[in-house]
PDB file of C-alpha atoms (C1' of nucleotides) in Angstrom:
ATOM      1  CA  UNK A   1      27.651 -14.765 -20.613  1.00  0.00           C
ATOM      2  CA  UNK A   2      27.493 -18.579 -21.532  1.00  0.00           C
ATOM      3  CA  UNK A   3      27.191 -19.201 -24.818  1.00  0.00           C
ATOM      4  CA  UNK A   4      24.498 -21.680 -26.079  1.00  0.00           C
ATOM      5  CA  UNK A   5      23.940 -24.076 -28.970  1.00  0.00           C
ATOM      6  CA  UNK A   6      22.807 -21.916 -31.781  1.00  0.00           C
ATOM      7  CA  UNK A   7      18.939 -22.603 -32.567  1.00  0.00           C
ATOM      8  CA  UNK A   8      18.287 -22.866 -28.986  1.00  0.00           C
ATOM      9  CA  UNK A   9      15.849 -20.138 -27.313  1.00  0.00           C
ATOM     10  CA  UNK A  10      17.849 -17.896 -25.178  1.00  0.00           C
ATOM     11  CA  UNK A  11      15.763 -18.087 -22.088  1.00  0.00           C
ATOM     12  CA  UNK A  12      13.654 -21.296 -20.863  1.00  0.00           C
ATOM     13  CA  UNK A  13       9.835 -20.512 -21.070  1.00  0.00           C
ATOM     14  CA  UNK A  14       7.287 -22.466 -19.382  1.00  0.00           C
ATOM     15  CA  UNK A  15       3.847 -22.216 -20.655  1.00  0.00           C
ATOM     16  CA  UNK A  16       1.347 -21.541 -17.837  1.00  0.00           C
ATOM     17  CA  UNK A  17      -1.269 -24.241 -17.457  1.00  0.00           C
ATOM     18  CA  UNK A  18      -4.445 -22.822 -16.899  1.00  0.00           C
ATOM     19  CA  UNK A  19      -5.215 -24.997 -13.627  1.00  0.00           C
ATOM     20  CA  UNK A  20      -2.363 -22.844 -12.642  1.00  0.00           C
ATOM     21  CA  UNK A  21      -4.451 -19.454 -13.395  1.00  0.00           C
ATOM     22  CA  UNK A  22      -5.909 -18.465 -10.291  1.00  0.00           C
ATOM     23  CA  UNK A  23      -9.856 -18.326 -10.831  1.00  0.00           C
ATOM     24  CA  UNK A  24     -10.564 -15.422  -8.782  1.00  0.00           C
ATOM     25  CA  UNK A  25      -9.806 -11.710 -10.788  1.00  0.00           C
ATOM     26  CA  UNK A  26      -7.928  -9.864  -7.886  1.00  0.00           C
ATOM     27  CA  UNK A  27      -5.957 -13.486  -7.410  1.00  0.00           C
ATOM     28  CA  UNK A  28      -5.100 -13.134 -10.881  1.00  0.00           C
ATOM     29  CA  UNK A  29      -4.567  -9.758 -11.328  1.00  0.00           C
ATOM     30  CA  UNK A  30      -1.497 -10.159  -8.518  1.00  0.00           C
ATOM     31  CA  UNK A  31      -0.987 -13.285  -9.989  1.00  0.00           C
ATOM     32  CA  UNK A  32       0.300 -11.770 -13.536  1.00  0.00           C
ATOM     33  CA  UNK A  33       2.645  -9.802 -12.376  1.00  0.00           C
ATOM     34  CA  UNK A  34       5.941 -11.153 -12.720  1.00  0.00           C
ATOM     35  CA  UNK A  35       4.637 -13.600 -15.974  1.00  0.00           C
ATOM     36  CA  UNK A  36       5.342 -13.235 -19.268  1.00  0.00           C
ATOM     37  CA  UNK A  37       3.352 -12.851 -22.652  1.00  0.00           C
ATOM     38  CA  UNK A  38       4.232 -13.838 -25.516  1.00  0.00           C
ATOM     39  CA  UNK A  39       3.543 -13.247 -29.336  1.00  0.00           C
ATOM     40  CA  UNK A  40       5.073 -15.882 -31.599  1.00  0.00           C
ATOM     41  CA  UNK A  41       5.548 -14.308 -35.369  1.00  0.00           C
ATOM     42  CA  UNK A  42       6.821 -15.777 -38.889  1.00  0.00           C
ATOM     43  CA  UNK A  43       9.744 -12.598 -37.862  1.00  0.00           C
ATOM     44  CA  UNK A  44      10.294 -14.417 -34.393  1.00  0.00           C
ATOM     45  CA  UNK A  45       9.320 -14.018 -30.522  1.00  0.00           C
ATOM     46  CA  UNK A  46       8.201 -10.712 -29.731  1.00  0.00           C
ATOM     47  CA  UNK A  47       7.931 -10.949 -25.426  1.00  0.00           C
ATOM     48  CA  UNK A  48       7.463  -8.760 -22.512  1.00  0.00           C
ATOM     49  CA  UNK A  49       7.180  -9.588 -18.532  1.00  0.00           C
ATOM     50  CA  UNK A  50       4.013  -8.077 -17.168  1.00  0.00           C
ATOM     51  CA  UNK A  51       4.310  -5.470 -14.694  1.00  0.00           C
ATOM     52  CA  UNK A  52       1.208  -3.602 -14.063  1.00  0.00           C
ATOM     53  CA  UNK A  53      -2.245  -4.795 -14.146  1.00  0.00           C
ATOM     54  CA  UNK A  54      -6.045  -3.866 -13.507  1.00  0.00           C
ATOM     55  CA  UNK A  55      -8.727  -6.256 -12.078  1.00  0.00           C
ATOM     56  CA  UNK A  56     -12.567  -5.565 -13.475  1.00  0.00           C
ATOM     57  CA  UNK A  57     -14.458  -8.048 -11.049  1.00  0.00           C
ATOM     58  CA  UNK A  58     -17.502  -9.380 -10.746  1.00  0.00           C
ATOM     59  CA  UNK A  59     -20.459  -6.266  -9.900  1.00  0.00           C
ATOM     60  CA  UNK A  60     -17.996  -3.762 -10.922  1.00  0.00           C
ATOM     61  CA  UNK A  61     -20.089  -0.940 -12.378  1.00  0.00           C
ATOM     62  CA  UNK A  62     -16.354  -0.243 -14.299  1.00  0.00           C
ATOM     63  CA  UNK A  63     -16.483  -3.668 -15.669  1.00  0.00           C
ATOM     64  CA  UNK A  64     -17.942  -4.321 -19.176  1.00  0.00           C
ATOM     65  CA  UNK A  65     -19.130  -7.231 -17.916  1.00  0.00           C
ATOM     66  CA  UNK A  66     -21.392  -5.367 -15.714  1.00  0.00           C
ATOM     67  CA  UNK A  67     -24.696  -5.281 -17.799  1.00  0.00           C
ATOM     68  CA  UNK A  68     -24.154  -8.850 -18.903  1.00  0.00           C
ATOM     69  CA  UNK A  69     -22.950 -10.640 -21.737  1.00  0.00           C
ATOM     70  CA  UNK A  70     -23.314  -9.031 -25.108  1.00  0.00           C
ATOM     71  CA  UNK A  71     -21.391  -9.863 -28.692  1.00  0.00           C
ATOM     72  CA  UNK A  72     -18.607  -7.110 -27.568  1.00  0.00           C
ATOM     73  CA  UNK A  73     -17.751  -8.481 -24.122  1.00  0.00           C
ATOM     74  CA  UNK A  74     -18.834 -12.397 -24.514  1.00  0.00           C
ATOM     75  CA  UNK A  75     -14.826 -13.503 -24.022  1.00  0.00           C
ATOM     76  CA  UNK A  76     -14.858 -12.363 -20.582  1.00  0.00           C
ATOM     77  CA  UNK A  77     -16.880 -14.956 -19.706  1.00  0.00           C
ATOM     78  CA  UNK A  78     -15.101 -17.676 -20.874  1.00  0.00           C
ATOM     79  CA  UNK A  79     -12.697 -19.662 -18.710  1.00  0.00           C
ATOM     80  CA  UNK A  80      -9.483 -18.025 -17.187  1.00  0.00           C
ATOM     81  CA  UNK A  81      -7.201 -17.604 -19.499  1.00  0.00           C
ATOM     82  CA  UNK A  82      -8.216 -16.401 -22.551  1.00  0.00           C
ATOM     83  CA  UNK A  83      -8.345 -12.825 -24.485  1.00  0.00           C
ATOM     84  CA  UNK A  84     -11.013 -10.158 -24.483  1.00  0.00           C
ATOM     85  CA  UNK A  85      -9.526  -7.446 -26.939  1.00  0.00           C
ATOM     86  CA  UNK A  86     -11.570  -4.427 -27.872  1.00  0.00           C
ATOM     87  CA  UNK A  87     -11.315  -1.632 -29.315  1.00  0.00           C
ATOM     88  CA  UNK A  88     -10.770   2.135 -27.373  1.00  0.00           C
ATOM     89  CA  UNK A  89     -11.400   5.545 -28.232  1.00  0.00           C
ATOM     90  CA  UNK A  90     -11.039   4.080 -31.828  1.00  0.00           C
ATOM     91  CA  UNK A  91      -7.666   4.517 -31.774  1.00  0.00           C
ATOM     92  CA  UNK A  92      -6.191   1.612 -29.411  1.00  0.00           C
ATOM     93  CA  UNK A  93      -6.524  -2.441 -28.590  1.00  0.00           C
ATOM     94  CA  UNK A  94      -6.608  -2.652 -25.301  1.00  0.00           C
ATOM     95  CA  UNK A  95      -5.929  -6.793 -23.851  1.00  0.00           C
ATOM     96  CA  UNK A  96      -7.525  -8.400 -21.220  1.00  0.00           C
ATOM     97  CA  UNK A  97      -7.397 -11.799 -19.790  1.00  0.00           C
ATOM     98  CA  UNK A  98     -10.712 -13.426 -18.509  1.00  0.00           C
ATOM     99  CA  UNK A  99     -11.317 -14.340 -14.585  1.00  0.00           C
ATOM    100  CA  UNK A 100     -13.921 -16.367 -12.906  1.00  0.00           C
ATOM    101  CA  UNK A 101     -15.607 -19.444 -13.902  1.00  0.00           C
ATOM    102  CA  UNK A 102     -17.157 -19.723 -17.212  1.00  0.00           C
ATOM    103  CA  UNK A 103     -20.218 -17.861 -17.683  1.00  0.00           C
ATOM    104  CA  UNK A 104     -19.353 -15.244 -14.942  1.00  0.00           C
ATOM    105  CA  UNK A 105     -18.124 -11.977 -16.652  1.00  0.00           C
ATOM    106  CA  UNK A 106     -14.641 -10.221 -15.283  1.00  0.00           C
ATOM    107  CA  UNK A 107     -11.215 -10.052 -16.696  1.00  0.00           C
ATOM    108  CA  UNK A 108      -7.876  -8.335 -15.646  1.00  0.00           C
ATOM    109  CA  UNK A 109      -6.309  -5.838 -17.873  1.00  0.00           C
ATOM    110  CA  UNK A 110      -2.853  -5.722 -18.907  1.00  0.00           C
ATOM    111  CA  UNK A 111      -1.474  -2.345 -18.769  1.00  0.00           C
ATOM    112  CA  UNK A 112       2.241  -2.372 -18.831  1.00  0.00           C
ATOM    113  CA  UNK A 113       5.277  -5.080 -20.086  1.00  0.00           C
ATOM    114  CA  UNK A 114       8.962  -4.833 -19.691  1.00  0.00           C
ATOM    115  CA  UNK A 115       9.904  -5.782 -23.220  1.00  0.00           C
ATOM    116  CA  UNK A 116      11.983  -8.868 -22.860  1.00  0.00           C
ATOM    117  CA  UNK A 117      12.186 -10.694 -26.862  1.00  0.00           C
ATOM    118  CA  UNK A 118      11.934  -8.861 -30.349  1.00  0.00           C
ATOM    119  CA  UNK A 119      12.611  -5.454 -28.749  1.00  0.00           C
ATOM    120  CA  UNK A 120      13.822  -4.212 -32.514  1.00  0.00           C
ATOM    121  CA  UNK A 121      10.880  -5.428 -33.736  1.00  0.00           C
ATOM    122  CA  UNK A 122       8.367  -3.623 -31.160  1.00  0.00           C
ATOM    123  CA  UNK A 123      10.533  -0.806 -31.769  1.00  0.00           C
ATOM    124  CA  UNK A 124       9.158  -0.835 -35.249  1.00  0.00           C
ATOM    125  CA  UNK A 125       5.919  -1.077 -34.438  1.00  0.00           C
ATOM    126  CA  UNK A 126       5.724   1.160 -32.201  1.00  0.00           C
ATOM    127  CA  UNK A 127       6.921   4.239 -34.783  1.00  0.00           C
ATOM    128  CA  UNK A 128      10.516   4.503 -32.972  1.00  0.00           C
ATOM    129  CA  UNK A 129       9.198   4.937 -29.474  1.00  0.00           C
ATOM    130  CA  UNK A 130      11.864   4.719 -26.718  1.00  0.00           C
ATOM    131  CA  UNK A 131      12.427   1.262 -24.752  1.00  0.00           C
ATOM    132  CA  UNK A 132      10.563   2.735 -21.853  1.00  0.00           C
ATOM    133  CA  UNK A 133       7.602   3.910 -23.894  1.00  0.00           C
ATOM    134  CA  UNK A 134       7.242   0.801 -26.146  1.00  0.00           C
ATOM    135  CA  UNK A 135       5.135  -1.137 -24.165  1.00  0.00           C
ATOM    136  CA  UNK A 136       3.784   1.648 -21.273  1.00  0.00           C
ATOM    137  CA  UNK A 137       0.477   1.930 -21.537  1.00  0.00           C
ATOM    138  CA  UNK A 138      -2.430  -0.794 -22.529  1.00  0.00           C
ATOM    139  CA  UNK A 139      -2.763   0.658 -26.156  1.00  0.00           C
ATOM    140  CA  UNK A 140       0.638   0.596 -26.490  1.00  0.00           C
ATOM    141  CA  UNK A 141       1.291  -2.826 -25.084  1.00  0.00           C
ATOM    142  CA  UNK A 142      -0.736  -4.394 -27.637  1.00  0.00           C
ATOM    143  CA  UNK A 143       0.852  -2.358 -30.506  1.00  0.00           C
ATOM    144  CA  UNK A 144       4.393  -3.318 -29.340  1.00  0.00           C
ATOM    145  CA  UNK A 145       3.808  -7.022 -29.460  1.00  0.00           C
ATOM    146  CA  UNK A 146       0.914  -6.981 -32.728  1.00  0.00           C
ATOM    147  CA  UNK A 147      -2.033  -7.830 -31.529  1.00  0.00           C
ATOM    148  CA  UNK A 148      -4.969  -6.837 -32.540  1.00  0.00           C
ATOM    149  CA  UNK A 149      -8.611  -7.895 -32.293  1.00  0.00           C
ATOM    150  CA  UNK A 150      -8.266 -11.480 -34.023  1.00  0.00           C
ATOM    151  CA  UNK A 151      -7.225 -12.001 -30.725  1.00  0.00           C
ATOM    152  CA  UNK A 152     -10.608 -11.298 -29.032  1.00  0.00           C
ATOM    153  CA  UNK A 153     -11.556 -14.827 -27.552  1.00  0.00           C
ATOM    154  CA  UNK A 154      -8.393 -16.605 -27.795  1.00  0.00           C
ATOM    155  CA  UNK A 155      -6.868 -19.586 -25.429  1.00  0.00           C
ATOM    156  CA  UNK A 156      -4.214 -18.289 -24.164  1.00  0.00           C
ATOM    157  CA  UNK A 157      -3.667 -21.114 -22.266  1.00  0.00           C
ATOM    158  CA  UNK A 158      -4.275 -23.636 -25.454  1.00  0.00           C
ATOM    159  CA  UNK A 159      -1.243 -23.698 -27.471  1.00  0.00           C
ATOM    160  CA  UNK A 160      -1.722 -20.614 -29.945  1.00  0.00           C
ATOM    161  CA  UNK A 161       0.396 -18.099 -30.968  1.00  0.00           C
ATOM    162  CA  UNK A 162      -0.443 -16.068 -28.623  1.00  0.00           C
ATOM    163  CA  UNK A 163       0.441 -17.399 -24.624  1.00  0.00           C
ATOM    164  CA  UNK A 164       1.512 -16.509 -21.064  1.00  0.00           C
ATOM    165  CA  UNK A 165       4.843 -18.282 -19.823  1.00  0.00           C
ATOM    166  CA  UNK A 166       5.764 -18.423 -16.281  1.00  0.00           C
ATOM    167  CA  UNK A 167       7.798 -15.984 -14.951  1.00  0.00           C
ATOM    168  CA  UNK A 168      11.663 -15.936 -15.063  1.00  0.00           C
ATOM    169  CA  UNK A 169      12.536 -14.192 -11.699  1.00  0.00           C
ATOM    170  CA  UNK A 170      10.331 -13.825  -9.091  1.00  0.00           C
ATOM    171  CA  UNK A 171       8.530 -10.579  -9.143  1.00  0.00           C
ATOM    172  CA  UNK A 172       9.864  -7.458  -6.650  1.00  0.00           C
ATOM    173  CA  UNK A 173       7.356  -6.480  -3.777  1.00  0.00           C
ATOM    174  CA  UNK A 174       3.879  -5.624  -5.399  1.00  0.00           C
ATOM    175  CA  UNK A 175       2.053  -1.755  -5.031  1.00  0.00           C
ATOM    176  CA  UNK A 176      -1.697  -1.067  -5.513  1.00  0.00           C
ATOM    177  CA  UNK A 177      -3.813   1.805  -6.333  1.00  0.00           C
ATOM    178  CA  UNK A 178      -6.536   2.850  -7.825  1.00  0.00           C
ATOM    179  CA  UNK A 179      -7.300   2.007 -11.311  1.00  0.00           C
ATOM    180  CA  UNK A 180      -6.811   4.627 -13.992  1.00  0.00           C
ATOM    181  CA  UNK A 181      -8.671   6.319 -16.400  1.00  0.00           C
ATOM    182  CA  UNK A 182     -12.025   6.450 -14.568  1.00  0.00           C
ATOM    183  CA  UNK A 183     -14.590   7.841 -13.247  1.00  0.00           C
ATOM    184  CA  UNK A 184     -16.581   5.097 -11.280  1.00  0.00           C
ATOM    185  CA  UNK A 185     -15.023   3.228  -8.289  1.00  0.00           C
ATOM    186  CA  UNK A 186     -11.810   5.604  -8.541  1.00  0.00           C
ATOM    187  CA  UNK A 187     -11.218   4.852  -5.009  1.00  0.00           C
ATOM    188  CA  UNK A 188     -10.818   1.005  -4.674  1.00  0.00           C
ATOM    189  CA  UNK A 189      -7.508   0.253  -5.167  1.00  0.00           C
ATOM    190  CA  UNK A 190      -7.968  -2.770  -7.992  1.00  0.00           C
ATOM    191  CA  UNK A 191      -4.335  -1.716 -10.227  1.00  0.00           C
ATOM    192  CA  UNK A 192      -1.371  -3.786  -9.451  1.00  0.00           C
ATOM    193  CA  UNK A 193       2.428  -3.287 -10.310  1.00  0.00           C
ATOM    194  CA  UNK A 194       5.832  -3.354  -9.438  1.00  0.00           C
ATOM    195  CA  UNK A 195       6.998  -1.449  -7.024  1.00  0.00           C
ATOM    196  CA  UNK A 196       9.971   0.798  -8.487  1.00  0.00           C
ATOM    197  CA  UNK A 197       9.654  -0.502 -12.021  1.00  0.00           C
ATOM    198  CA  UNK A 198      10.158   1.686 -14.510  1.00  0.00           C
ATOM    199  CA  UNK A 199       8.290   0.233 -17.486  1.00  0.00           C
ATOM    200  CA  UNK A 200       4.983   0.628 -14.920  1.00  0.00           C
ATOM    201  CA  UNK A 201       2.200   3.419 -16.548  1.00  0.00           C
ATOM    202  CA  UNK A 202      -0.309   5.666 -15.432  1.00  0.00           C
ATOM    203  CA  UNK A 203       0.078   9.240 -13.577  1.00  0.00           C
ATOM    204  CA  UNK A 204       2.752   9.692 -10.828  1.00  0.00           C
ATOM    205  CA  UNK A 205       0.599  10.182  -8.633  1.00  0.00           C
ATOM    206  CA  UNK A 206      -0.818   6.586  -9.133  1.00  0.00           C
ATOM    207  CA  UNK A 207       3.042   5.382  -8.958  1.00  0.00           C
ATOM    208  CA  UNK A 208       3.650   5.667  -5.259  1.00  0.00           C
TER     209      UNK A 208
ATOM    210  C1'  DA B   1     -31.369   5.531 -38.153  1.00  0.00           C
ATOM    211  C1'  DG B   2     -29.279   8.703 -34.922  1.00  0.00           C
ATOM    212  C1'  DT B   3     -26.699   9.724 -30.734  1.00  0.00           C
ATOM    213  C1'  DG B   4     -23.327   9.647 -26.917  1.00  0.00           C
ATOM    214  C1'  DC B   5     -19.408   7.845 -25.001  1.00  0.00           C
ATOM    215  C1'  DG B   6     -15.243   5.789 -23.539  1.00  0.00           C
ATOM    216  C1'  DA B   7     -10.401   0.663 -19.171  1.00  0.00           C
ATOM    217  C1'  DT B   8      -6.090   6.063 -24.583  1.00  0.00           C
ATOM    218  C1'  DT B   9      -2.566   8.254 -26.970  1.00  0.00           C
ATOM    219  C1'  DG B  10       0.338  11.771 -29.006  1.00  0.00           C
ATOM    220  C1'  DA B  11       0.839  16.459 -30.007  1.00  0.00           C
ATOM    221  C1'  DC B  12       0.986  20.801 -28.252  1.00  0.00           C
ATOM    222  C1'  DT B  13       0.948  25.324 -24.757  1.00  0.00           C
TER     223       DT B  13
ATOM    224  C1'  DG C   1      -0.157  20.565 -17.711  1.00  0.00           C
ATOM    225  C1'  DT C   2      -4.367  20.538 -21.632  1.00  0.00           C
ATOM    226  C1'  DC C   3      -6.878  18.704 -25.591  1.00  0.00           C
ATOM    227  C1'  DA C   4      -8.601  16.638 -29.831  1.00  0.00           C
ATOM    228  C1'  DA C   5      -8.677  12.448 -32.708  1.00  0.00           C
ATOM    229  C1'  DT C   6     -11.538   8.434 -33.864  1.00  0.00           C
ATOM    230  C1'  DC C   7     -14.986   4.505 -34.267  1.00  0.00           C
ATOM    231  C1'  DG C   8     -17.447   0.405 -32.623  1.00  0.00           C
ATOM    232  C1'  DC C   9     -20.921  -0.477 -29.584  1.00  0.00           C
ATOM    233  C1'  DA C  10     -25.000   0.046 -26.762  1.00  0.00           C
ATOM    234  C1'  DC C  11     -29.026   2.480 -26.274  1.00  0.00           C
ATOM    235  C1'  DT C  12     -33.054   5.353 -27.645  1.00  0.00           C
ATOM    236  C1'  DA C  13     -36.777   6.294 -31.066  1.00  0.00           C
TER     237       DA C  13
END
DNA sequence: AGTGCGATTGACT
DNA sequence: GTCAATCGCACTA
């Protein structure tokens, strides 16, 4: 291992322009994998590449867009790029990222990160959970890195505290499947991940 | 004002 | 593998 200057990040991150984003939800939900999210906090980086992802597109009866915009689901239609956080089962944030032009309602939902920066930290906040489990799951994803619904609506492409960097290594060969957890459109085959990666979610069955 | 229902998780058999 | 917790939101009356 080199050794660097002390003060200087470990890694190089490059903050993802959102002319970059690809407008289009299954485009982006392919698009994610691979990238990198990142929470800056007063106790330092807390970072994770993203590995698995859902796509909610346009006329998706699955989407919460579907039935048009309403003070819950208004961030998904704001540009690509920024955060529609809500609330499930009253229990867990779950962290989306809105698609399509503004005004049009869909958004891709982060499911899974291979914890990269603060692991110590997420390890924390996530009650002592095991590196594989910290950030395997969407609920858990958003616990691991701290973020919570002051989040719903944010840039993530602006500057904030909150961002997506580009990715460090190309990601491996991509699998899809159908999206878990429900009980509409089971069949189309709208969740994206690595292939082989460990820190993916969801049933084996879904892992293929 | 009341009701039903999740894009989940963790505990338990 | 099964199952209950938990609460904001949308919808009905």
């Amino acid at each position: 291992m080199t050794r660097r200057p002390p003060g200087n990040p470990p890694c190089p991150l490059r903050r993802l322009p959102r002319p970059e984003l690809p407008v289009d939800t299954v485009a982006l939900a392919r698009f994610l994998i691979g990238k990198v999210l990142v929470h800056e906090l007063p106790g330092g980086r807390l970072s994770g590449r993203i590995v698995e992802t859902e796509a909610y597109p346009v006329g998706d009866p699955s989407g919460h867009a579907y039935a048009g915009a309403t003070l819950r689901n208004r961030s998904l239609f704001l540009e690509p790029g920024h955060a529609y956080v809500y609330l499930a089962y009253g229990r867990s944030y779950l962290l989306n990222i809105s698609s399509e032009p503004a005004g049009v309602g869909a958004g891709v939902l982060l499911r899974a990160l291979e914890p990269l920066a603060g692991i110590a930290a997420m390890t924390r906040r996530r009650g002592g959970a095991r590196l594989l489990d910290l950030a395997r799951g969407p609920g858990r994803l958003t616990m691991a890195l701290g973020i919570g619904p002051e989040y719903d609506g944010a840039d993530l492409c602006g500057g904030g505290l909150l961002w997506l960097a580009d990715a460090l290594r190309p990601p491996g060969p991509l699998g899809a499947s159908g999206r878990v957890g429900l009980s509409r459109e089971a069949d189309r085959r709208l969740r994206f991940y690595e292939r082989g990666n460990p820190f993916v979610s969801g049933p084996q069955r879904l892992r293929a």
